[in-house]
Coordinates of C-alpha atoms and ligand atoms in Angstrom, one line a residue:
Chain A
X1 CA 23.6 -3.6 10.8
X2 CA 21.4 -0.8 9.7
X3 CA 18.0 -1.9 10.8
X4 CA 15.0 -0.3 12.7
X5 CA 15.1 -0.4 16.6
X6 CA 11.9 -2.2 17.6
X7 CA 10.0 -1.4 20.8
X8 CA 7.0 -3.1 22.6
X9 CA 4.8 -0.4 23.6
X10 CA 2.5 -2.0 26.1
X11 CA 0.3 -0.7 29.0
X12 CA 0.0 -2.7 31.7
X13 CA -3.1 -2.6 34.7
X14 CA -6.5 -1.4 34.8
X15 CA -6.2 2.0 34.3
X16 CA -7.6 3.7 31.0
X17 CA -6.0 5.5 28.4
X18 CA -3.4 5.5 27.0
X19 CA -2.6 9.1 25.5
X20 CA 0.6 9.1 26.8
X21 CA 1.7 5.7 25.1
X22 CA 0.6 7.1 21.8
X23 CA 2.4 10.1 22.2
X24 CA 5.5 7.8 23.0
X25 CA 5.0 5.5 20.1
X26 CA 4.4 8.3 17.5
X27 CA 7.7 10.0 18.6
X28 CA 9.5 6.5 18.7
X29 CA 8.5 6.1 15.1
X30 CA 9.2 9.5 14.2
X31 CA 12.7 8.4 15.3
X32 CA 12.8 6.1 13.0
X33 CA 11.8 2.9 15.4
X34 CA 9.5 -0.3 15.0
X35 CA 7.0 0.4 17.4
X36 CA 4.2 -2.4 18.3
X37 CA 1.2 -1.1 20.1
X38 CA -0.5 -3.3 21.7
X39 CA -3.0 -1.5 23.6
X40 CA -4.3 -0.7 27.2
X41 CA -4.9 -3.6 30.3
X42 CA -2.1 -6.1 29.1
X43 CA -0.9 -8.3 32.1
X44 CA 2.9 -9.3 32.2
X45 CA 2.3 -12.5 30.7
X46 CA 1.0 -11.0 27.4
X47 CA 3.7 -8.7 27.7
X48 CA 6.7 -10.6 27.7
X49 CA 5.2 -13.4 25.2
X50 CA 4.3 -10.5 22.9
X51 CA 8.2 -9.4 23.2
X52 CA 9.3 -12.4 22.4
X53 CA 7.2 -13.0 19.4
X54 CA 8.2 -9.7 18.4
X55 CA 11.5 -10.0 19.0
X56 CA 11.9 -6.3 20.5
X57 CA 14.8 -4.5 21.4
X58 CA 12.7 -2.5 24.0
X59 CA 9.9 -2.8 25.8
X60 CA 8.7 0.6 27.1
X61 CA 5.8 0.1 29.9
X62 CA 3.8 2.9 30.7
X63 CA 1.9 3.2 33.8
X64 CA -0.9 5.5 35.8
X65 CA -2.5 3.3 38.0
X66 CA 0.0 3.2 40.8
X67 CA 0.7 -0.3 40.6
X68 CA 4.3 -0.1 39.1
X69 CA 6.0 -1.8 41.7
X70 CA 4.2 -5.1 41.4
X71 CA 4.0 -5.0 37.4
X72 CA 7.0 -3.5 36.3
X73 CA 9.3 -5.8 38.1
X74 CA 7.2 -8.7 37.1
X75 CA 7.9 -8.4 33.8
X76 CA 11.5 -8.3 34.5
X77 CA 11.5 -11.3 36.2
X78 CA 9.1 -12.9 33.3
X79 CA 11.6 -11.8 31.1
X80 CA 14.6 -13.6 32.9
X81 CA 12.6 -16.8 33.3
X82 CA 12.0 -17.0 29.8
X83 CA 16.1 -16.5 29.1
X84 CA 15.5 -13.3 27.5
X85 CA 18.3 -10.9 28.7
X86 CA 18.8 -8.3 25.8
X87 CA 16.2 -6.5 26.1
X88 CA 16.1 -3.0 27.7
X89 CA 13.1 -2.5 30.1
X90 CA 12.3 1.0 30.5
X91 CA 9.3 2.4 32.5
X92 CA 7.3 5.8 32.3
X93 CA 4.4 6.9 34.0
X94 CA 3.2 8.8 37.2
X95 CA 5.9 7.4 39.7
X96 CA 6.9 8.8 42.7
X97 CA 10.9 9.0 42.8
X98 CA 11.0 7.5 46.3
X99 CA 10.0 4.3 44.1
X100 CA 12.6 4.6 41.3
X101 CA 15.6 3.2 42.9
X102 CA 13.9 -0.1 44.0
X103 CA 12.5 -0.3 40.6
X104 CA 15.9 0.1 39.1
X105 CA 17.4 -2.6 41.2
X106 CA 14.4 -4.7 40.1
X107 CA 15.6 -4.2 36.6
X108 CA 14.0 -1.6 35.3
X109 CA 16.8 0.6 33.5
X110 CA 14.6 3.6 33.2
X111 CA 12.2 5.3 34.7
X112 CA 10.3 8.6 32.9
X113 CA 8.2 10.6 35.2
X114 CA 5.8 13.1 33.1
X115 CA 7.7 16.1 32.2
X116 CA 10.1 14.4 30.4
X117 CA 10.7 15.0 26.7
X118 CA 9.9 12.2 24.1
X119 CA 13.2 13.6 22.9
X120 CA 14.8 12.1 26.1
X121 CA 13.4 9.3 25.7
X122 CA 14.3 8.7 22.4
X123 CA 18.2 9.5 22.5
X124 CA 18.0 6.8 26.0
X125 CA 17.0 4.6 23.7
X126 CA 19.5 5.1 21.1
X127 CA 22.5 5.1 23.4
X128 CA 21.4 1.8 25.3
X129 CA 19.8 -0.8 23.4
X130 CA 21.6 -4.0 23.6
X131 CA 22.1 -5.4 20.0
Chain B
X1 CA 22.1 -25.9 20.4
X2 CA 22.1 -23.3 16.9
X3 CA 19.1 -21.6 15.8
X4 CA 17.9 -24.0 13.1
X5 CA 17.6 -27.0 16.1
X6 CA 16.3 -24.6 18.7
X7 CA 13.1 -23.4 15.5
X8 CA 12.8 -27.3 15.2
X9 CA 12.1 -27.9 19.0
X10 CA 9.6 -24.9 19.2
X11 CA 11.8 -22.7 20.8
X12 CA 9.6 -19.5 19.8
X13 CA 13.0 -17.1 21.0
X14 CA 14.3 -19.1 18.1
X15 CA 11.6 -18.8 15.7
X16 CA 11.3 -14.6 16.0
X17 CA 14.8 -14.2 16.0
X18 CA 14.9 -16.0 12.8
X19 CA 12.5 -14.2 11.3
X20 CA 14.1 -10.6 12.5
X21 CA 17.0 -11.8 10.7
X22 CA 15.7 -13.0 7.4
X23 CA 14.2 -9.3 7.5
X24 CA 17.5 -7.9 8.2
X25 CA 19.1 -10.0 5.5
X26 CA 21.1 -11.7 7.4
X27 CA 23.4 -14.5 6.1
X28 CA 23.4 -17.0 8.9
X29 CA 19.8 -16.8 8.7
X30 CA 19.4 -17.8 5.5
X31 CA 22.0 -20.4 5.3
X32 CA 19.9 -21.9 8.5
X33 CA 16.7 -21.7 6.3
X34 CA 18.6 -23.5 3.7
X35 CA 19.1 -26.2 5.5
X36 CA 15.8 -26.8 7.0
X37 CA 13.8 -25.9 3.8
X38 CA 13.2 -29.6 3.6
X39 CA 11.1 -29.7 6.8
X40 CA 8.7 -26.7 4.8
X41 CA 6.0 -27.3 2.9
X42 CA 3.2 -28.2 5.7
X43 CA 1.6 -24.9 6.0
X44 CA -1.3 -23.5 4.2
X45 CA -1.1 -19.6 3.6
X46 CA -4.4 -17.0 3.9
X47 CA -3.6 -13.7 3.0
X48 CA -6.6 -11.1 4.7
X49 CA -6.9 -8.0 3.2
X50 CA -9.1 -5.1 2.6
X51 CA -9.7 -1.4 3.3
X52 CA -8.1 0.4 6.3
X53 CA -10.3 0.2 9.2
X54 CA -12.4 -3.2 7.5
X55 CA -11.4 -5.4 10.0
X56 CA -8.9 -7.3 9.1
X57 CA -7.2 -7.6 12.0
X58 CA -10.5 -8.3 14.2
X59 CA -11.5 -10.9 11.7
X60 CA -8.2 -12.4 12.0
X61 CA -8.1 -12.8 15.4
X62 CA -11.4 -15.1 15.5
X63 CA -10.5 -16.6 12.0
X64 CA -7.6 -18.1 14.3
X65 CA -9.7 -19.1 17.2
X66 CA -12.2 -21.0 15.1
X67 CA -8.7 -22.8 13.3
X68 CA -7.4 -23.3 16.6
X69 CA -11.0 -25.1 18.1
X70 CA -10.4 -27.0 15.2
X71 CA -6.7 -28.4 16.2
X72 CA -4.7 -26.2 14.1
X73 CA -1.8 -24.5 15.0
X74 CA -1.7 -20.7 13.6
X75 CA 1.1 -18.0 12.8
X76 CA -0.2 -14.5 12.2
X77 CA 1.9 -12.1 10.0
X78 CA 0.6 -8.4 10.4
X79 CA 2.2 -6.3 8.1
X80 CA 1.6 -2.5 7.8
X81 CA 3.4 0.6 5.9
X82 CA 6.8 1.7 7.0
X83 CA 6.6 5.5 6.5
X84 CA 9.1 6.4 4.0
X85 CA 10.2 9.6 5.7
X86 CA 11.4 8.5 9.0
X87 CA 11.6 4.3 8.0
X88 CA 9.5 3.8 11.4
X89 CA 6.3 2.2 12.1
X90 CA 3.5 1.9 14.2
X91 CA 2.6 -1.6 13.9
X92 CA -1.1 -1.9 16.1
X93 CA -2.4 -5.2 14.5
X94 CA -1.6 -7.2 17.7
X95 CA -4.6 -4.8 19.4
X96 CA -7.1 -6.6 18.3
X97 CA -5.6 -9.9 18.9
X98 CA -4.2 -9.8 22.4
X99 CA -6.0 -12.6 23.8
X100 CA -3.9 -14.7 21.1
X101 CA -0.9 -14.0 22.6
X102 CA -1.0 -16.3 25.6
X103 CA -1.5 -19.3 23.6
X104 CA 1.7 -21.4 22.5
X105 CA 0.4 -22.6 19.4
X106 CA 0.0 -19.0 17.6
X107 CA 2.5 -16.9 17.1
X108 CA 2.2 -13.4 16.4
X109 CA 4.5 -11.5 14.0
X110 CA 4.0 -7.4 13.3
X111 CA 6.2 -6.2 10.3
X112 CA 7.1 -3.1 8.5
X113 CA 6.8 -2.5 4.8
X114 CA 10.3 -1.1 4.8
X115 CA 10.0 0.5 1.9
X116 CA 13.0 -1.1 0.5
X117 CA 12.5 -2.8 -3.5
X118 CA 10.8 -5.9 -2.9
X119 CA 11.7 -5.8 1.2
X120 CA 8.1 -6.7 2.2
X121 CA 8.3 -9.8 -0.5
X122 CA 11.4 -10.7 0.4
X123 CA 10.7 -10.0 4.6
X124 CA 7.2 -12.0 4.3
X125 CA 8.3 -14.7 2.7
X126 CA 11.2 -15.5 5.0
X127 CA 9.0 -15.4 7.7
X128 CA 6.1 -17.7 6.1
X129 CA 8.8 -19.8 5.7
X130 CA 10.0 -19.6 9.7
X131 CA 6.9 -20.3 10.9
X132 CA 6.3 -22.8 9.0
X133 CA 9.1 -24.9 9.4
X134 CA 8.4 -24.1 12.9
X135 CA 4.9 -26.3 12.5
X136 CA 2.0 -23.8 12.1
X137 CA -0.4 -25.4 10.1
X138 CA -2.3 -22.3 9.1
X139 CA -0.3 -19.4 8.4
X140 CA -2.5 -15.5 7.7
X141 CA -1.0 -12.6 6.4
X142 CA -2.4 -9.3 6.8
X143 CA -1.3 -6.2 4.7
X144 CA -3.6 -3.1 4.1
X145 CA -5.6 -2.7 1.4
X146 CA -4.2 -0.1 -0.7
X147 CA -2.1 0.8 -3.7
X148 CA 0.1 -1.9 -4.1
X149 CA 0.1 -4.5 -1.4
X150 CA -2.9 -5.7 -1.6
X151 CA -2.5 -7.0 -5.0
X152 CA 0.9 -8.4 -3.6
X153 CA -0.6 -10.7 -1.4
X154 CA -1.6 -13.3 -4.1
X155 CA 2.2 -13.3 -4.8
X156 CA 2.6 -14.9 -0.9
X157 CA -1.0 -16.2 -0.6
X158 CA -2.3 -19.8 -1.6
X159 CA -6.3 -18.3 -0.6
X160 CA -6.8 -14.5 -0.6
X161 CA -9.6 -13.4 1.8
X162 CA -10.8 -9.9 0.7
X163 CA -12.7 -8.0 3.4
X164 CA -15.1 -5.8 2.7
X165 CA -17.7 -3.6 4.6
X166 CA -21.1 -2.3 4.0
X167 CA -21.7 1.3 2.7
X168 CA -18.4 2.2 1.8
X169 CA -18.6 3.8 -1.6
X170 CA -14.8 3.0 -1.9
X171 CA -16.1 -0.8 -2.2
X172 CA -17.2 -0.4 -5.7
X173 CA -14.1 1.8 -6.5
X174 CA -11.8 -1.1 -5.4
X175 CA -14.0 -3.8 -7.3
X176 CA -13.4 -1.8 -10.2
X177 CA -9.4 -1.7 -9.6
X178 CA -9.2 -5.3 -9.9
X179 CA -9.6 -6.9 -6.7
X180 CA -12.3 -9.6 -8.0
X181 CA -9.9 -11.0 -10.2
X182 CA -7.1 -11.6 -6.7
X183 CA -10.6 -12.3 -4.1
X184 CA -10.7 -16.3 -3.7
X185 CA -13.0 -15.6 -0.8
X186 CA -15.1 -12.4 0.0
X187 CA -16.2 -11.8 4.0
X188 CA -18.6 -8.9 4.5
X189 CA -17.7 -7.6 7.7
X190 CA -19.6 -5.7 9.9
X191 CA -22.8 -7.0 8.5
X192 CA -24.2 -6.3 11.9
X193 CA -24.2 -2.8 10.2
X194 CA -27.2 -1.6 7.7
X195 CA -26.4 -2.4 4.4
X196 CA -24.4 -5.8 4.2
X197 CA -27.1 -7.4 1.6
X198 CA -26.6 -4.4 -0.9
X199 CA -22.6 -5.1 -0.7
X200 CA -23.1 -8.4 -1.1
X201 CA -25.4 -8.2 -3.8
X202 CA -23.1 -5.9 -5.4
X203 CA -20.5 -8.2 -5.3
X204 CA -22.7 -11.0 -6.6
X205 CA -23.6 -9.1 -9.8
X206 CA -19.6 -8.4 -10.1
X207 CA -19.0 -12.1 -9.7
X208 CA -21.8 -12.4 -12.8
X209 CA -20.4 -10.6 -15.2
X210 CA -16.5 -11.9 -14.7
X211 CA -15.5 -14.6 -17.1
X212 CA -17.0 -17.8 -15.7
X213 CA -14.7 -20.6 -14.0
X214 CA -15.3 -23.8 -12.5
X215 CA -14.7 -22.0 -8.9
X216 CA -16.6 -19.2 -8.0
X217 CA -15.7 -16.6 -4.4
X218 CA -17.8 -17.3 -1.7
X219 CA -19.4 -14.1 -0.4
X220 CA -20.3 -14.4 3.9
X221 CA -21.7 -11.7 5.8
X222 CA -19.7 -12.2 8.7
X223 CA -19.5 -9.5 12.4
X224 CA -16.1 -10.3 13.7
X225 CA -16.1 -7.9 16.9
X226 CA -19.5 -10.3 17.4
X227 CA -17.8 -13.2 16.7
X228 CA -21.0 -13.9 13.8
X229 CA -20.4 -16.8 11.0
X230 CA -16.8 -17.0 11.8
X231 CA -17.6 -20.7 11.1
X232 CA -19.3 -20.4 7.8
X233 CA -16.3 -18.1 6.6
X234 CA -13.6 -20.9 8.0
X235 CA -15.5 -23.7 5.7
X236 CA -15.4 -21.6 2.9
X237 CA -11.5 -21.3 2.9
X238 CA -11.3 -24.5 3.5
X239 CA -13.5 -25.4 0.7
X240 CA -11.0 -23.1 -1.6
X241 CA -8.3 -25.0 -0.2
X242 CA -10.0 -28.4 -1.1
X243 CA -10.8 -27.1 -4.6
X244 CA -7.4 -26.2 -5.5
X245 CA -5.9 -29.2 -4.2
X246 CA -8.4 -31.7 -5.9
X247 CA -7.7 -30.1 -9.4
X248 CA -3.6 -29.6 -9.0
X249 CA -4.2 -25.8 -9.2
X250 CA -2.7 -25.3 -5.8
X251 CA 1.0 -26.6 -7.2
X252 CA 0.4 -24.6 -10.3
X253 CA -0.3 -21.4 -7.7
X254 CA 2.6 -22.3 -5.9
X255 CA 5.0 -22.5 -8.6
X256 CA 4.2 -19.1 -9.9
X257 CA 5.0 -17.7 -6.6
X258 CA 7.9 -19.8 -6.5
X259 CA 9.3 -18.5 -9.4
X260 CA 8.6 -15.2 -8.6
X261 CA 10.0 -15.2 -5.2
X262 CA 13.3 -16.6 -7.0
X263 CA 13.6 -14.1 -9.5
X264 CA 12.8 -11.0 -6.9
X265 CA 15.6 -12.5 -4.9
X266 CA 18.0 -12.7 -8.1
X267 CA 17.3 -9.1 -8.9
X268 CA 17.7 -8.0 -5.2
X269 CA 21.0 -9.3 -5.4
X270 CA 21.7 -8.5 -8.8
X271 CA 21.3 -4.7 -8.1
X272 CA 23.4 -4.6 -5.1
X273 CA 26.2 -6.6 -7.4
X274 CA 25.7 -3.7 -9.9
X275 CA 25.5 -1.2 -8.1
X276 CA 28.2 -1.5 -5.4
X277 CA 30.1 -2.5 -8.1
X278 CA 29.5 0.9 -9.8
X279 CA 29.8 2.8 -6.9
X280 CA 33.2 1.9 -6.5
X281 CA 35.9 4.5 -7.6
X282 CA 33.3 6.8 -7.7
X283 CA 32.3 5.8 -11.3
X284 CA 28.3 6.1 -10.8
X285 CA 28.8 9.6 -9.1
X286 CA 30.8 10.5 -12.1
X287 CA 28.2 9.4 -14.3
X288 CA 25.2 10.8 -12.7
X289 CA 27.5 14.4 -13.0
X290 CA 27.8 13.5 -16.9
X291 CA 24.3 12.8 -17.4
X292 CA 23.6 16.3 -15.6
X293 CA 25.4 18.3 -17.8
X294 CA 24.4 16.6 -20.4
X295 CA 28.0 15.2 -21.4
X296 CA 26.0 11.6 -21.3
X297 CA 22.2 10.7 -21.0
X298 CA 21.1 8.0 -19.0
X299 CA 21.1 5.5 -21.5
X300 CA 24.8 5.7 -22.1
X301 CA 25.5 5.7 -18.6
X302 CA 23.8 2.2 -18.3
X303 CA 25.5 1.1 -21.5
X304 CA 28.7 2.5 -19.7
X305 CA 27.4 0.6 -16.3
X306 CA 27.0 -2.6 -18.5
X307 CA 30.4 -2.8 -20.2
X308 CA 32.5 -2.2 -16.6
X309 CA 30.8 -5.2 -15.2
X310 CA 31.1 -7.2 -18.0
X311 CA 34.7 -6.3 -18.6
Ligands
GTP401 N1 -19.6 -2.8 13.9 C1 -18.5 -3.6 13.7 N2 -17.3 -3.1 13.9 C2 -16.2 -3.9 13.7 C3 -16.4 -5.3 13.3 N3 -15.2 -5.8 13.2 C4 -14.3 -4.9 13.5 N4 -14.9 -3.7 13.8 C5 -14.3 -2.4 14.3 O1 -13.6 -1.8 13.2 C6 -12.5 -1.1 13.7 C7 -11.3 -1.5 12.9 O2 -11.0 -2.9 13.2 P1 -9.6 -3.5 12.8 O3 -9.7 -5.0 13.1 O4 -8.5 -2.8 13.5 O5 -9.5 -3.2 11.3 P2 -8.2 -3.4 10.3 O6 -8.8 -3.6 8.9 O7 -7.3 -4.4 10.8 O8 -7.6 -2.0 10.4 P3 -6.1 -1.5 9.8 O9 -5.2 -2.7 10.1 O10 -5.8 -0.3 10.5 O11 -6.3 -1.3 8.3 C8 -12.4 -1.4 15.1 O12 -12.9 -0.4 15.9 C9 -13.2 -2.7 15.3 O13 -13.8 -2.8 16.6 C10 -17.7 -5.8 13.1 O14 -17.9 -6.9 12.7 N5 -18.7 -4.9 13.3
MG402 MG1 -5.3 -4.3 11.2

């Protein structure tokens, strides 16, 4: 069915700003995508009930404070308890790669470290959404 | 258990996936709505808008606090533009409501315009419809102030709270464009700014000169990031709400909308019967080509449209 992708953009912890979620979200809809914002210091609870209210397709986390490996697999795990299971998880953020394959195993399909293109991003998106 | 069961038990996976597919069009979806119509009719709709940047989204979020002290249950709909270049959307409403979205009775929907003909009718209203079935008592739709939607609201709305702000010069612009005649309630927000007596005198005078009724729009100074009158503003829509349903207008409201809704569903469909229709074997191409080089005009070519779905 030819309808909009939609994405949760959401920022969890304590730090900030969020420049680099904008920058996402504006090249997400630039794509063509649904993109909710819903703004800096979410916890994983507001998270996944937002993605279920919103019915995303994605939920793109992004994250500066360091505290990725307790938040991002939370909301996986969130996520599962709630029986929501076709939604891809991706993560972006300052993340050092020793960290990236026990976040994948956790669940978390993707990880962007800075550098990456919103390009990138946006054809991973494409190619692996679930419905 | 299907959809339709799961929306009846409060499932709220059931209730947004519902709504996603009413926007999409989707068949199932509206065969399950068919069925559960019958279980409709409970919830009372507030349509919020107002200028970019007024507030509307701040206002609703205590709006639906002060409902929610009192007992109600609340769905939000935020709706903003799709752009019409790429058909994406930033949809940021839910900023300004985040501390909503933990509570399991409101529910929180963002949605695009779509640009389609009639999609953000035809989108909203299948979602009021979700959420109410699904028991919200209290259902507010946001959509921006400007060009068109905001004058599409009373279409969907059974109270239309206008928001203005003090100082803005556009204010008097958009009283002229014919917003007093949609307003049911006004809230001037950000009256913790200078200035919020002048608007509302402004409006007041406005109020004057229209045609006199037998109701006349409340106008409350209200600060919504101060959380200021929120109470005041919640009496006075339900005082609107009282008024219309102690004088019958609100089933003379709703059957206009009704009506409306049907027929912008009729010609939805109507178009695509038309059109793919026309499409087919090429025969709309071909005219389009005709009327180019002047072989037809456009008239002829509807004529021409007319008689091969007739015949
Ligand atoms: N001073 C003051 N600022 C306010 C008040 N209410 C909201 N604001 C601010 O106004 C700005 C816009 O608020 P929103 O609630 O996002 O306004 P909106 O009308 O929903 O905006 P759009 O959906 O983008 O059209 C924010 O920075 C708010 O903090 C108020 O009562 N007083
Ligand atoms: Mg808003």
């Amino acid at each position: 069915m030819d309808r909009p992708i939609r994405v949760l953009v959401a920022k969890p912890g304590l730090d900030g700003h969020d420049r680099g979620a904008k920058v996402i979200a504006r090249a997400l809809r630039d794509a063509g995508m649904e993109v909710i914002y819903t703004g800096l210091r979410q916890t994983p609870e507001q998270i996944v009930q937002a993605a279920i209210q919103e019915d995303v397709d994605v939920v793109a986390m992004s994250i500066l404070s360091g505290a990725h490996n307790h938040l991002f697999p939370k909301v996986v795990n969130l996520l599962r308890e709630e029986g929501v299971d076709d939604v891809l998880v991706i993560g972006g953020g300052v993340i050092p790669e020793d960290d990236i394959p026990k976040l994948k195993e956790a669940g978390i399909e993707e990880i962007f470290t800075p550098g990456t293109s919103t390009k990138d991003v946006v054809e991973y998106i494409k190619r692996n959404v679930k419905r | 258990m299907n959809l339709g069961e799961r929306l009846l038990n409060g499932d709220r996976r059931a209730c947004a996936r519902l709504i996603s597919m009413l926007e999409n069009n989707d068949l199932e979806a509206v065969n399950i709505i068919k069925e559960l119509y019958k279980h409709s009719g409970n919830a009372y709709v507030i349509g919020v808008t107002g200028a970019p940047g007024s507030g509307k989204s701040t206002l609703t979020d205590k709006l639906a606090k002060e409902f929610r002290k009192r007992g109600k249950k609340i769905g939000i709909l935020a709706i903003d533009p799709t752009s019409p270049f790429t058909g994406g959307a930033i949809l940021g409403d839910r900023i300004r409501m985040n501390d909503l979205t933990l509570d399991k009775n409101v529910f929180i929907r963002s949605m695009g315009t779509r640009g389609s003909l009639g999609g953000m009718s035809r989108a909203a209203w299948g979602a009021v419809k979700v959420l109410d079935i699904f028991g919200m008592d209290y259902i507010f739709i946001e959509t921006v102030g400007v060009g068109q939607s905001e004058v599409d609201i009373v279409k969907i709305a059974d109270t239309v709270l206008m928001v203005m702000v003090p100082n803005l010069g556009d204010d008097i612009q958009a009283i002229k464009a014919g917003i007093m005649e949609i307003a049911d309630v006004f809230a001037i927000n950000k009256s913790d700014l200078e200035g919020a007596d002048r608007t509302k005198l402004e409006i007041e005078m406005n109020l004057d000169l229209s045609e006199k009724k037998d109701y006349r729009p409340p106008v409350v100074k209200v600060s919504a990031s101060r959380n200021q009158n929120i109470d005041e503003l919640v009496d006075k829509l339900i005082e609107h709400r009282t008024y219309l349903e102690e004088t019958g207008k609100i089933v003379e409201r709703r059957k206009k909308n009704i009506r409306l809704e049907i027929m912008k569903l009729a010609e939805e469909e109507f178009l695509n019967l038309v059109m793919n229709k026309a499409h087919k074997g090429n025969l709309f191409d071909k005219l389009v080509d005709d009327v180019i080089s002047k072989k037809l005009d456009p008239y002829t070519a509807k004529d021409m449209i007319m008689d091969f779905i007739k015949g």
